[in-house]
Every structure is written in C-alpha cells, then in structure tokens.
Short mmCIF file of C-alpha atoms in Angstrom, two decimals:
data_model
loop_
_atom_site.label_atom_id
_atom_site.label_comp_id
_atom_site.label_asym_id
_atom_site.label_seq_id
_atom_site.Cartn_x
_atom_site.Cartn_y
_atom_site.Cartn_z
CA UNK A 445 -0.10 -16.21 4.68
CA UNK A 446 1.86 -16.44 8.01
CA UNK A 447 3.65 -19.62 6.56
CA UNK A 448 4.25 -17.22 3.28
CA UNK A 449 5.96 -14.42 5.71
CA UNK A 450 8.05 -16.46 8.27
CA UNK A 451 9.67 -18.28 4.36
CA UNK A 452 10.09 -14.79 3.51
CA UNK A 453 12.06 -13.84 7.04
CA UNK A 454 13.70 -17.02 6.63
CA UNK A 455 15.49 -16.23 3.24
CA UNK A 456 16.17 -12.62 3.85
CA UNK A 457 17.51 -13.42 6.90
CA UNK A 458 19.81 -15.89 5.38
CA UNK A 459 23.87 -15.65 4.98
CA UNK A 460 23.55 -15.13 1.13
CA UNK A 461 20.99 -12.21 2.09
CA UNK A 462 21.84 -10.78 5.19
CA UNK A 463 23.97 -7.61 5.46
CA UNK A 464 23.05 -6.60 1.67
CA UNK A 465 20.45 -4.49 2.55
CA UNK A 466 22.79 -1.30 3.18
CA UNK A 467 24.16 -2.14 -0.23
CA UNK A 468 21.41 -2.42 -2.20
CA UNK A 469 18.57 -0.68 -1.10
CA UNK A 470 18.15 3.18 -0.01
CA UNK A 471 18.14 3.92 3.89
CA UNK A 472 14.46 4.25 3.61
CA UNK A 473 14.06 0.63 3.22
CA UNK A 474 17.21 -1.10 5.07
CA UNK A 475 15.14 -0.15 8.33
CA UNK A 476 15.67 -2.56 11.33
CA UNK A 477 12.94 -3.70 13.40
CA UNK A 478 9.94 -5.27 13.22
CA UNK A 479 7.71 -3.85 9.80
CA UNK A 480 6.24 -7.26 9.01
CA UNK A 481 5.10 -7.83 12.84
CA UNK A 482 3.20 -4.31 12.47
CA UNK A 483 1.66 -6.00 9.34
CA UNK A 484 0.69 -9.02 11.16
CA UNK A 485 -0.89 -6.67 13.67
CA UNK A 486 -2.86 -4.63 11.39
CA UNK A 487 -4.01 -7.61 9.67
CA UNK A 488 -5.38 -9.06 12.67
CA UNK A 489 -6.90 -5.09 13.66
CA UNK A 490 -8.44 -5.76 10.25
CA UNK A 491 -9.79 -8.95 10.76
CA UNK A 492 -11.40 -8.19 14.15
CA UNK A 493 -12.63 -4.94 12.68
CA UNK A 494 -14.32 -6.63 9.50
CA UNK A 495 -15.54 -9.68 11.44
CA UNK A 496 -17.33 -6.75 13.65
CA UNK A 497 -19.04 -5.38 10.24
CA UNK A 498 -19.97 -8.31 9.01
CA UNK A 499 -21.64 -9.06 12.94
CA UNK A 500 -23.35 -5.92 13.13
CA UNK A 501 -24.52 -5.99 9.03
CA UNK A 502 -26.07 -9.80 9.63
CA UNK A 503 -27.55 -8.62 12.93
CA UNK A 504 -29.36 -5.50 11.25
CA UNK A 505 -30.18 -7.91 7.76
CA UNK A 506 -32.30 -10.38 10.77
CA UNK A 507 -33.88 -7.28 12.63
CA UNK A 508 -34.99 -5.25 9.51
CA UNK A 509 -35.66 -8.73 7.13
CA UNK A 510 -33.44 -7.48 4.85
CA UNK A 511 -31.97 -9.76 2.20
CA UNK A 512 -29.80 -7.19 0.64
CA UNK A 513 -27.97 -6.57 4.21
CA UNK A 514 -27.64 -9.88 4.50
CA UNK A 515 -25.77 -10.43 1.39
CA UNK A 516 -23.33 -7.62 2.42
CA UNK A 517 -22.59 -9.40 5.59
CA UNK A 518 -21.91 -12.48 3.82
CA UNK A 519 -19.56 -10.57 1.33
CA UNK A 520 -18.05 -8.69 4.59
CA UNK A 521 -17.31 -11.84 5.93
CA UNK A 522 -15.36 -13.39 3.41
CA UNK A 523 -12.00 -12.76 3.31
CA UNK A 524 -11.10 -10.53 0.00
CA UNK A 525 -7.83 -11.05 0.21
CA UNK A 526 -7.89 -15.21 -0.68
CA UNK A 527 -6.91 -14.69 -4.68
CA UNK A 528 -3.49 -12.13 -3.42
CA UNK A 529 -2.26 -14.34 -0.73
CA UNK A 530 -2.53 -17.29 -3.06
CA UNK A 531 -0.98 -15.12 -5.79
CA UNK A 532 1.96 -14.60 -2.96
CA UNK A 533 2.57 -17.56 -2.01
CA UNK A 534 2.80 -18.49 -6.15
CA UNK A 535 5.06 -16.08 -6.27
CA UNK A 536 7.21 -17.45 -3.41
CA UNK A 537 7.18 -20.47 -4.86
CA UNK A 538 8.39 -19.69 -8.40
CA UNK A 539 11.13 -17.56 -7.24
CA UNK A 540 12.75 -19.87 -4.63
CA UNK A 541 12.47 -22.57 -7.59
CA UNK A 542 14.20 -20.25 -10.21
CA UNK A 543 16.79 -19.51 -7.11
CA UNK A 544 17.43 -22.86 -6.35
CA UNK A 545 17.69 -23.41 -11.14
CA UNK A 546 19.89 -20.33 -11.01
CA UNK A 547 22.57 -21.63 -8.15
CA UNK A 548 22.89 -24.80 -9.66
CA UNK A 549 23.22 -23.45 -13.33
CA UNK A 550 25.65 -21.32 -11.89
CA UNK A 551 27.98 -23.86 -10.19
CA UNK A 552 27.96 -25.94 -13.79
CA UNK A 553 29.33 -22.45 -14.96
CA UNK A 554 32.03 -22.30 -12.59
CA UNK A 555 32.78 -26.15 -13.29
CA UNK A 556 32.99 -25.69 -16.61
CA UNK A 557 35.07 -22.77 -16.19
CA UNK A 558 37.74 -23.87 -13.94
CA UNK A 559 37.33 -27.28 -16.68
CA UNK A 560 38.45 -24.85 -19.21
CA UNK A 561 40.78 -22.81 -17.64
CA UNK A 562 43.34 -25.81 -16.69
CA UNK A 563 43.21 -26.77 -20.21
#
C-alpha cells in the first residue's frame, strides 16, 4: 500500500504532471500539503485502534468461553482492506502500462507525421 502511494507521489509529482493541477482540477482539490500523510496517519490510528478490538474481543472470547467472540476477533483482526489495496495497486499497474503504450504510440504519430509532412 505504502509502495502503491509513494508510485503515486512519484508520478504526480513528475515534470509531465506537476503544475497541472491549477489547470485541471477545481481549487478544492489543487490543495498543497500533505493529504496523503494524514491518510497514512489515520490508517495507522486505524490499525492500532482495530488491533485494540480484536485484543480486547479475543481476551473476553477466553474469559467468557465464547466461540462466537472469538470468531469476531479473528475477523477483527484481519485486515478488510487486502482485496482494495490489491485492486489499487492493479490499477496502478494498468494505467502506468497504458501510459507508458500511449507515449510511445504517440511519438510513432508524430514520426509519421513529420514523415508525411516533408513529403
């Protein structure tokens, strides 16, 4: 996920990228600072918090004998989120791929323009 993020950073912050924001997006989004560290630290605020949970839910599950508190703790304890950051990082994938297709297909173009214009 953090690898998934600092690619992200990387390509927005990027020549071709940079300085497009004001452009392209509304002032509500071309915000500076640091939004994706205040993800980072709610994720980890999240983390702690739901490793707590599932603590205190396998603790209870042992005191009581409780099977079905024990299989909430479990649950608690994995981490929901495995499916979306895989579907992310997918996602990064394809477009940086389809990026990479679109520049080259793109400087064929202008080759075979520049071909056809000094003939």
């Amino acid at each position: 996920e953090i690898e998934a993020i600092n690619k992200a950073i990387e390509i927005i912050s990027s020549g071709a990228v940079k300085g497009n924001a004001e452009t392209h997006l509304p002032a509500a989004f071309a915000q500076k600072g640091g939004a994706l560290v205040g993800l980072r630290s709610a994720a980890a605020t999240t983390s702690a918090a739901q490793a707590g949970a599932a603590s205190f839910l396998a603790r209870r599950g042992r005191e009581l004998g409780s099977r079905v508190l024990a299989t909430v703790a479990e649950r608690a304890a994995a981490d929901p989120f495995v499916k979306v950051k895989k579907m992310i990082k997918d996602l990064i994938v394809r477009l940086m791929e389809e990026a990479n297709e679109e520049a080259d297909h793109k400087g064929w173009c202008d080759t075979e323009l520049s071909t056809n214009e000094q003939t």
